[in-house]
C-alpha cells in the first residue's frame, strides 16, 4: 500500500485501470440490462415490477461498498497521512451519494406497487436515508474550510465516525421486523434466489463496480491535476 | 544536561511548502532565536516543537530520543506562549492563572509559585479583575505569568514581547535569564534586533529552498 | 482526575457568568415545544399522541443550538491550543467539556421537560419514562455533539454544518427516547428502550472521545 502513496505511481496505476474499468462497465451493464429487462422471467408474485430489483439491489450494495471504501481510505489518510488515500475518499463521496440516491429512488418506485406506498419509515429505509445524509455531511465539511487540508482531515474523521451506520444498514432487516425483505443473495446458507434472476443481478453488480472504478479513476486524475494547478498558481504568487 | 534538537524539518501548510531542511541543536541554559520575514514559518516551527503541528518531514528529538515516541512526556516539558493569549475574559486574572496551574500535576496548589507569577509581571493588583477589562499588554502579562506559574524546562515563545511595555519586557528578559540560569531552554521567534549573540535559525534561507521544491513537485507528470 | 474536575469547574463558572446563554437555549426549547400546539391545533388527543416526540425533537434542537459553542470560544481565544499542548490527555478534556455541556444544557432541559409535558397534555403515566429517557439520552447527545463541535471548528458555515453532521447521528437516541415514552403510555414496560438508551450512552462515552480529540488536534494544527 505504501508503494502507492506516491502520487506519480498512483496516477500510473489509475491510468492503467481506467480503460479496463470502462470496458468492463459498458459490456456488463449492457448485458446485465438485456438480461434483467428482456431475458429474465417476470416474478410469479411481483410480476414485471421485479425488474426494478436489478437496478435497485446492486445500487444499495454499492452505496454501502462506497461508504466502506471511503471510511477505509479515510482511516489510511489519518493513520499514515497518505494524501492519495484522501483523494480516493474525496472522489468516492459523490459517487456513493449517487448510488445511495439511486437505491432510495428505485426502492421508492418499487415500494409503490409492492407495499402501496412510496415510503415507509422502517429500519432499512431510515438507515439508508441516514447514509445519504452522511455522504452529504462528508461533502459539506470537505468544502467548508478555507484551508483544504483542514477540510480533508475533518471529513476523514467524520467518515470513520459515520461507519457505525454500515452494519446497522446491513443487519437492519434481521434485527427489526420490517416491510423490507431480508437478505436473499449474501447469506450463510447460500442464495435464496433463482439462477435466472441471479445472473442479471450479478452482471449488474459487476457493472456498477466497474462503473464506480471508472468514474473514480476520472475523478482522482482530475483531483490530482487540480492540486497541481493550485501548486503552480501558488508558485506564481 | 538536556539537549533539544531537530534535523531536516520540513513544513507544508495547506498545499504550500513553507520551509525545508531546518536543523538545530539546543543545550540546557541556551536560547534559540527564530528569525525570518513574515510567512517564512517561525510560528509553524514553534508549533511543531510544541507538538501541535506534525512535521511533513524530519525529526525533533529530546536527548536524541524522537519526541514523537513519547508525546506525553514532551508535553510535560514545554510551556508554549502563542500569538493568542488563551486568557478567558469572563474569568478574573487569578482564576485564569489557577486554572492553568490545575492542569499541571504538582503545580496545582503551589501558592508560592502563584504569587511569584503575579509579582514577576506586576499584575498582583489586577488579580481579582475580570480579564475582559484588561488591555492587550496586560493580557499578555497574564499569559506570560503562566511561564512562572507552570514550571517546564523548555519555553516555546512566539513573539513574546508583543504589546509589552518596557517594564514588562524587562521583566520577561529577567525571567528568561533566571530560567536559563537554572538550566532551562528557550526557543523564541522575534523581530527585535539581537542584543547579544545567540544561536539562531534564519528561516528566510529555508523558505527559499522549500520554494525550489515546489517546482520539482509541480513538474511531476500526470 | 484533578484536571478533569478543574476543567468542569471552569466551564461551569463560565456558564454561570454567562447564564443568559443557557437560558436562551432553555427558552428556545420551550418556544419550539409551544409552536407545535399552535401548528397542529390544540386538540388534546392529538397533542397527547405526539407529545413525547415533540419534547424529544425540541430537546434535540435545543441541545444542537448550544453545541457549536462547546469548543468555539476556547478555539477563538487560544485556550484550545494550550489544552492540546498541556500535559493531560485530550480525551479527558473532551469528556470534561461534554460533561459541562450536559450539566449546563441537558440538565435544564430535563428539568423543564415535565412542564412541556403538561402543555402537551401528556398522560400521567408517561412522565416517569420521559424523564428517565431524557436523563439517559441527553448525555449521548452531548458526547456525539462534542465530535461534531470539534469537527466544525474554523469552518465557514458552523451552525448549519453542525446540524447536517450531527442530527443524523442523533436518530437512534430519538427513536428509543420516544419509544420509551410510548411504551409506558400503552402499559408496556419501558425497560428495554431505557436499557438501549443506557447502552447508547455507554457506547458514546467509550467511543466519542477519540474522534473528538482527533478532531481537536487537527483543528489547532
Short mmCIF file of N, CA and C in Angstrom, two decimals, chain B residues 44-145:
data_model
loop_
_atom_site.label_atom_id
_atom_site.label_comp_id
_atom_site.label_asym_id
_atom_site.label_seq_id
_atom_site.Cartn_x
_atom_site.Cartn_y
_atom_site.Cartn_z
N UNK B 44 5.06 28.33 12.64
CA UNK B 44 4.86 26.92 12.32
C UNK B 44 5.95 26.06 12.96
N UNK B 45 7.19 26.54 12.93
CA UNK B 45 8.28 25.78 13.54
C UNK B 45 8.07 25.65 15.05
N UNK B 46 7.63 26.76 15.68
CA UNK B 46 7.37 26.70 17.11
C UNK B 46 6.23 25.73 17.42
N UNK B 47 5.19 25.76 16.60
CA UNK B 47 4.06 24.85 16.84
C UNK B 47 4.49 23.40 16.62
N UNK B 48 5.41 23.20 15.71
CA UNK B 48 5.96 21.86 15.51
C UNK B 48 6.68 21.40 16.78
N UNK B 49 7.47 22.31 17.34
CA UNK B 49 8.20 21.97 18.56
C UNK B 49 7.24 21.70 19.71
N UNK B 50 6.07 22.36 19.68
CA UNK B 50 5.07 22.16 20.73
C UNK B 50 4.35 20.83 20.55
N UNK B 51 4.39 20.29 19.34
CA UNK B 51 3.65 19.07 19.06
C UNK B 51 2.27 19.36 18.51
N UNK B 52 1.93 20.63 18.31
CA UNK B 52 0.62 20.97 17.76
C UNK B 52 0.57 20.65 16.27
N UNK B 53 1.69 20.86 15.60
CA UNK B 53 1.74 20.71 14.15
C UNK B 53 2.67 19.57 13.80
N UNK B 54 2.17 18.51 13.18
CA UNK B 54 3.08 17.43 12.79
C UNK B 54 3.99 17.91 11.67
N UNK B 55 5.24 17.48 11.69
CA UNK B 55 6.15 17.93 10.64
C UNK B 55 5.92 17.07 9.40
N UNK B 56 6.15 17.69 8.23
CA UNK B 56 5.98 16.95 6.99
C UNK B 56 7.21 16.10 6.70
N UNK B 57 8.25 16.30 7.50
CA UNK B 57 9.47 15.51 7.33
C UNK B 57 10.47 15.90 8.40
N UNK B 58 11.42 15.04 8.69
CA UNK B 58 12.43 15.34 9.70
C UNK B 58 11.97 14.92 11.09
N UNK B 59 12.88 15.04 12.06
CA UNK B 59 12.53 14.62 13.42
C UNK B 59 12.95 15.67 14.44
N UNK B 60 12.19 15.75 15.51
CA UNK B 60 12.54 16.55 16.68
C UNK B 60 12.93 15.57 17.76
N UNK B 61 13.99 15.88 18.48
CA UNK B 61 14.45 14.93 19.49
C UNK B 61 14.72 15.63 20.80
N UNK B 62 14.56 14.88 21.86
CA UNK B 62 14.92 15.32 23.21
C UNK B 62 15.94 14.33 23.71
N UNK B 63 17.12 14.77 24.03
CA UNK B 63 18.21 13.87 24.40
C UNK B 63 18.38 12.76 23.36
N UNK B 64 18.22 13.14 22.10
CA UNK B 64 18.39 12.24 20.96
C UNK B 64 17.35 11.13 20.87
N UNK B 65 16.29 11.22 21.71
CA UNK B 65 15.14 10.33 21.53
C UNK B 65 14.09 11.13 20.76
N UNK B 66 13.49 10.58 19.70
CA UNK B 66 12.45 11.34 18.99
C UNK B 66 11.29 11.67 19.92
N UNK B 67 10.83 12.92 19.90
CA UNK B 67 9.76 13.28 20.84
C UNK B 67 8.45 12.62 20.45
N UNK B 68 8.31 12.26 19.17
CA UNK B 68 7.07 11.61 18.75
C UNK B 68 6.89 10.27 19.46
N UNK B 69 8.01 9.68 19.93
CA UNK B 69 7.93 8.38 20.58
C UNK B 69 7.22 8.50 21.94
N UNK B 70 7.33 9.66 22.57
CA UNK B 70 6.66 9.85 23.85
C UNK B 70 6.12 11.27 23.93
N UNK B 71 5.01 11.49 23.22
CA UNK B 71 4.46 12.84 23.13
C UNK B 71 3.98 13.34 24.50
N UNK B 72 3.50 12.41 25.34
CA UNK B 72 3.00 12.82 26.65
C UNK B 72 4.12 13.42 27.49
N UNK B 73 5.27 12.75 27.46
CA UNK B 73 6.40 13.25 28.23
C UNK B 73 6.82 14.62 27.71
N UNK B 74 6.77 14.79 26.40
CA UNK B 74 7.18 16.07 25.84
C UNK B 74 6.27 17.20 26.32
N UNK B 75 4.98 16.90 26.41
CA UNK B 75 4.05 17.95 26.84
C UNK B 75 4.30 18.41 28.27
N UNK B 76 4.86 17.54 29.10
CA UNK B 76 5.15 17.98 30.47
C UNK B 76 6.38 18.87 30.52
N UNK B 77 7.21 18.83 29.46
CA UNK B 77 8.45 19.61 29.47
C UNK B 77 8.27 21.01 28.93
N UNK B 78 7.16 21.25 28.20
CA UNK B 78 7.10 22.50 27.46
C UNK B 78 6.11 23.49 28.07
N UNK B 79 6.37 24.74 27.79
CA UNK B 79 5.48 25.82 28.11
C UNK B 79 5.40 26.66 26.85
N UNK B 80 4.20 26.77 26.28
CA UNK B 80 4.08 27.42 24.98
C UNK B 80 3.30 28.73 25.13
N UNK B 81 3.83 29.80 24.60
CA UNK B 81 3.09 31.06 24.54
C UNK B 81 2.92 31.40 23.06
N UNK B 82 1.69 31.30 22.57
CA UNK B 82 1.45 31.54 21.15
C UNK B 82 1.02 32.98 20.89
N UNK B 83 0.49 33.18 19.68
CA UNK B 83 0.00 34.52 19.33
C UNK B 83 -1.22 34.88 20.15
N UNK B 84 -2.08 33.89 20.39
CA UNK B 84 -3.29 34.13 21.18
C UNK B 84 -2.93 33.94 22.65
N UNK B 85 -3.56 34.77 23.50
CA UNK B 85 -3.16 34.75 24.91
C UNK B 85 -3.76 33.58 25.69
N UNK B 86 -4.89 33.05 25.21
CA UNK B 86 -5.53 31.98 25.97
C UNK B 86 -6.05 32.45 27.32
N UNK B 87 -6.43 33.73 27.37
CA UNK B 87 -6.95 34.29 28.63
C UNK B 87 -8.46 34.44 28.46
N UNK B 88 -9.21 33.89 29.43
CA UNK B 88 -10.67 33.95 29.35
C UNK B 88 -11.17 35.28 29.92
N UNK B 89 -11.84 36.06 29.11
CA UNK B 89 -12.32 37.37 29.54
C UNK B 89 -13.30 37.32 30.70
N UNK B 90 -14.10 36.24 30.77
CA UNK B 90 -15.12 36.19 31.82
C UNK B 90 -14.53 35.76 33.17
N UNK B 91 -13.30 35.31 33.18
CA UNK B 91 -12.67 34.90 34.44
C UNK B 91 -11.71 35.98 34.91
N UNK B 92 -11.49 36.04 36.23
CA UNK B 92 -10.52 37.01 36.74
C UNK B 92 -9.11 36.52 36.44
N UNK B 93 -8.16 37.42 36.60
CA UNK B 93 -6.76 37.07 36.36
C UNK B 93 -6.36 35.88 37.23
N UNK B 94 -6.75 35.93 38.51
CA UNK B 94 -6.39 34.85 39.43
C UNK B 94 -7.00 33.53 38.97
N UNK B 95 -8.28 33.56 38.55
CA UNK B 95 -8.94 32.32 38.12
C UNK B 95 -8.27 31.76 36.87
N UNK B 96 -7.90 32.65 35.97
CA UNK B 96 -7.20 32.21 34.77
C UNK B 96 -5.91 31.48 35.12
N UNK B 97 -5.14 32.09 35.98
CA UNK B 97 -3.83 31.54 36.32
C UNK B 97 -3.99 30.22 37.08
N UNK B 98 -4.93 30.20 38.02
CA UNK B 98 -5.12 28.98 38.82
C UNK B 98 -5.62 27.83 37.95
N UNK B 99 -6.43 28.17 36.93
CA UNK B 99 -6.90 27.12 36.03
C UNK B 99 -5.71 26.47 35.34
N UNK B 100 -4.79 27.30 34.83
CA UNK B 100 -3.65 26.73 34.12
C UNK B 100 -2.76 25.93 35.06
N UNK B 101 -2.66 26.39 36.32
CA UNK B 101 -1.85 25.63 37.28
C UNK B 101 -2.49 24.28 37.57
N UNK B 102 -3.84 24.25 37.57
CA UNK B 102 -4.52 23.00 37.94
C UNK B 102 -4.32 21.91 36.88
N UNK B 103 -3.88 22.29 35.68
CA UNK B 103 -3.66 21.28 34.64
C UNK B 103 -2.28 20.64 34.74
N UNK B 104 -1.43 21.17 35.63
CA UNK B 104 -0.08 20.63 35.78
C UNK B 104 0.00 19.86 37.09
N UNK B 105 0.31 18.59 37.01
CA UNK B 105 0.49 17.83 38.24
C UNK B 105 1.62 18.48 39.02
N UNK B 106 1.43 18.69 40.31
CA UNK B 106 2.48 19.26 41.15
C UNK B 106 2.43 20.77 41.25
N UNK B 107 1.70 21.42 40.32
CA UNK B 107 1.67 22.88 40.38
C UNK B 107 0.36 23.38 40.96
N UNK B 108 -0.65 22.48 41.10
CA UNK B 108 -1.99 22.98 41.39
C UNK B 108 -2.08 23.78 42.68
N UNK B 109 -1.36 23.39 43.71
CA UNK B 109 -1.57 24.08 44.99
C UNK B 109 -0.32 24.84 45.42
N UNK B 110 0.52 25.20 44.48
CA UNK B 110 1.78 25.87 44.83
C UNK B 110 1.55 27.37 44.99
N UNK B 111 1.18 27.77 46.21
CA UNK B 111 0.83 29.17 46.47
C UNK B 111 2.02 30.10 46.20
N UNK B 112 3.19 29.63 46.57
CA UNK B 112 4.38 30.47 46.43
C UNK B 112 4.61 30.84 44.97
N UNK B 113 4.51 29.81 44.12
CA UNK B 113 4.67 30.00 42.70
C UNK B 113 3.62 30.95 42.13
N UNK B 114 2.39 30.75 42.61
CA UNK B 114 1.27 31.56 42.12
C UNK B 114 1.54 33.04 42.40
N UNK B 115 1.97 33.34 43.64
CA UNK B 115 2.23 34.75 43.98
C UNK B 115 3.44 35.27 43.24
N UNK B 116 4.42 34.40 43.06
CA UNK B 116 5.62 34.82 42.33
C UNK B 116 5.26 35.17 40.89
N UNK B 117 4.38 34.37 40.29
CA UNK B 117 3.98 34.62 38.91
C UNK B 117 3.31 35.98 38.77
N UNK B 118 2.41 36.27 39.71
CA UNK B 118 1.73 37.57 39.67
C UNK B 118 2.73 38.71 39.86
N UNK B 119 3.64 38.52 40.83
CA UNK B 119 4.59 39.59 41.15
C UNK B 119 5.55 39.83 39.99
N UNK B 120 6.01 38.74 39.36
CA UNK B 120 7.02 38.89 38.31
C UNK B 120 6.55 39.84 37.22
N UNK B 121 5.29 39.71 36.84
CA UNK B 121 4.80 40.55 35.74
C UNK B 121 3.94 41.71 36.24
N UNK B 122 4.03 42.00 37.53
CA UNK B 122 3.37 43.19 38.08
C UNK B 122 1.87 43.20 37.92
N UNK B 123 1.23 42.06 38.14
CA UNK B 123 -0.22 42.04 37.97
C UNK B 123 -0.93 41.64 39.27
N UNK B 124 -0.25 41.78 40.44
CA UNK B 124 -0.93 41.42 41.71
C UNK B 124 -2.19 42.23 41.88
N UNK B 125 -2.10 43.52 41.56
CA UNK B 125 -3.24 44.41 41.81
C UNK B 125 -4.43 44.05 40.92
N UNK B 126 -4.15 43.33 39.83
CA UNK B 126 -5.23 43.01 38.90
C UNK B 126 -5.85 41.64 39.18
N UNK B 127 -5.33 40.95 40.22
CA UNK B 127 -5.69 39.55 40.42
C UNK B 127 -7.19 39.30 40.37
N UNK B 128 -7.98 40.21 40.96
CA UNK B 128 -9.42 39.95 41.02
C UNK B 128 -10.19 40.63 39.90
N UNK B 129 -9.49 41.25 38.97
CA UNK B 129 -10.15 41.94 37.86
C UNK B 129 -10.54 40.92 36.78
N UNK B 130 -11.77 40.97 36.31
CA UNK B 130 -12.11 40.11 35.16
C UNK B 130 -11.22 40.47 33.98
N UNK B 131 -10.71 39.45 33.32
CA UNK B 131 -9.69 39.69 32.29
C UNK B 131 -10.23 40.49 31.11
N UNK B 132 -11.55 40.56 30.96
CA UNK B 132 -12.07 41.31 29.80
C UNK B 132 -11.82 42.82 29.95
N UNK B 133 -11.52 43.28 31.18
CA UNK B 133 -11.23 44.70 31.35
C UNK B 133 -9.77 45.03 31.13
N UNK B 134 -8.95 44.04 30.84
CA UNK B 134 -7.51 44.28 30.71
C UNK B 134 -7.16 44.80 29.31
N UNK B 135 -6.06 45.55 29.25
CA UNK B 135 -5.55 45.99 27.95
C UNK B 135 -4.80 44.84 27.30
N UNK B 136 -4.46 44.99 26.03
CA UNK B 136 -3.75 43.93 25.31
C UNK B 136 -2.44 43.58 26.02
N UNK B 137 -1.71 44.62 26.47
CA UNK B 137 -0.45 44.39 27.15
C UNK B 137 -0.64 43.64 28.47
N UNK B 138 -1.70 44.03 29.19
CA UNK B 138 -1.96 43.36 30.47
C UNK B 138 -2.35 41.91 30.27
N UNK B 139 -3.12 41.64 29.23
CA UNK B 139 -3.48 40.24 28.94
C UNK B 139 -2.23 39.44 28.61
N UNK B 140 -1.34 40.06 27.88
CA UNK B 140 -0.09 39.40 27.54
C UNK B 140 0.68 39.06 28.80
N UNK B 141 0.68 39.99 29.76
CA UNK B 141 1.37 39.72 31.03
C UNK B 141 0.75 38.51 31.73
N UNK B 142 -0.58 38.42 31.69
CA UNK B 142 -1.23 37.27 32.33
C UNK B 142 -0.79 35.98 31.64
N UNK B 143 -0.73 36.03 30.29
CA UNK B 143 -0.31 34.84 29.55
C UNK B 143 1.12 34.47 29.94
N UNK B 144 2.00 35.49 30.04
CA UNK B 144 3.40 35.22 30.36
C UNK B 144 3.56 34.71 31.79
N UNK B 145 2.65 35.14 32.67
CA UNK B 145 2.72 34.68 34.06
C UNK B 145 2.64 33.16 34.14
#
